[in-house]
């Protein structure tokens, strides 16, 4: 961890935090986090990428971690996050980049890739792949207690989270999202109630890790995090008159026990091969026993998959 340096980049009216390691003359890889994560979620992958001859960059999205929050977090847009990534790369004079993303960071990544295809050497996503609106055959309405539906409701998560300190909220979400079951609360129960007080952390996630996450969420809070991704879902996927196609080489890494694969429509979309209609150059690899946090759970295995992909496509990183 002492090999990772930290800087602040002034872009789009905000001071955004960027963690970095590796030579600035090496091919660049930008890592985009999800929720409840911040740059720290990529600590294992950043070190491995730098040792493998790449420049690893991991920003905190606006309103997350050490980055400034927007003046009105409740009005934050996915487009803001995408524009920030483009501006960060421009400020660091990076014209070509590999993108590695997880959770809702995947949607930021695909929007960025579709809007700036000339900047992309390749894309790796963890747990999710590109699924344009046209791919949704039918909408399955999950129960009212589904965590996404609960957190979409203004004030609901704020009241739920507000009963606990920040560290407990992050702890509970990590425990919940590490399970194979989709987090769904019963009537009269809130999402935080799904975790019993003495439930241990996953074996691969230490108290020190939790302290690092909690320290940053004490600063940022959850206002922006509840807006994006839960309450703002509109994405810019390029020209509306055509179905968006991701042409860049793509690797999707999925934990076999990731609860997200159990959400109706998602798992079968990948396993059936339908994803290739929209991401023709995709390879999907499943990690046995892997959870939603497979990159933290099995870092060595995931790092090897990432490095193999980066090295195979290294020639595409030349601007």
PDB file of C-alpha atoms in Angstrom, residues 106-107 110-111 114 125 128-133 135 235 237 243-246 250 252 269-270 274-275 278-279:
ATOM      1  CA  UNK A 106     -19.572  -0.762 -15.035  1.00  0.00           C
ATOM      2  CA  UNK A 107     -22.295   1.562 -16.317  1.00  0.00           C
ATOM      3  CA  UNK A 110     -19.620   1.497 -20.771  1.00  0.00           C
ATOM      4  CA  UNK A 111     -21.020   4.987 -21.237  1.00  0.00           C
ATOM      5  CA  UNK A 114     -19.280   4.262 -26.141  1.00  0.00           C
ATOM      6  CA  UNK A 125     -15.826  -5.552 -15.876  1.00  0.00           C
ATOM      7  CA  UNK A 128     -21.726  -7.183 -14.710  1.00  0.00           C
ATOM      8  CA  UNK A 129     -21.613  -6.690 -18.442  1.00  0.00           C
ATOM      9  CA  UNK A 130     -23.142  -4.276 -20.929  1.00  0.00           C
ATOM     10  CA  UNK A 131     -26.906  -4.737 -21.243  1.00  0.00           C
ATOM     11  CA  UNK A 132     -28.554  -2.014 -23.343  1.00  0.00           C
ATOM     12  CA  UNK A 133     -32.279  -1.290 -22.857  1.00  0.00           C
ATOM     13  CA  UNK A 135     -31.795  -6.416 -24.353  1.00  0.00           C
ATOM     14  CA  UNK A 235     -27.213   6.825 -19.250  1.00  0.00           C
ATOM     15  CA  UNK A 237     -25.005   5.480 -24.659  1.00  0.00           C
ATOM     16  CA  UNK A 243     -28.316  -0.010 -30.890  1.00  0.00           C
ATOM     17  CA  UNK A 244     -25.037   0.666 -29.033  1.00  0.00           C
ATOM     18  CA  UNK A 245     -22.303  -1.864 -29.741  1.00  0.00           C
ATOM     19  CA  UNK A 246     -19.128  -2.127 -27.644  1.00  0.00           C
ATOM     20  CA  UNK A 250     -13.831  -7.015 -23.331  1.00  0.00           C
ATOM     21  CA  UNK A 252     -16.128 -10.034 -17.906  1.00  0.00           C
ATOM     22  CA  UNK A 269     -28.328 -12.885 -20.591  1.00  0.00           C
ATOM     23  CA  UNK A 270     -24.653 -13.695 -20.118  1.00  0.00           C
ATOM     24  CA  UNK A 274     -26.937 -13.007 -25.979  1.00  0.00           C
ATOM     25  CA  UNK A 275     -24.421 -10.504 -24.636  1.00  0.00           C
ATOM     26  CA  UNK A 278     -23.906  -6.021 -28.114  1.00  0.00           C
ATOM     27  CA  UNK A 279     -20.350  -6.845 -27.009  1.00  0.00           C
TER      28      UNK A 279
END
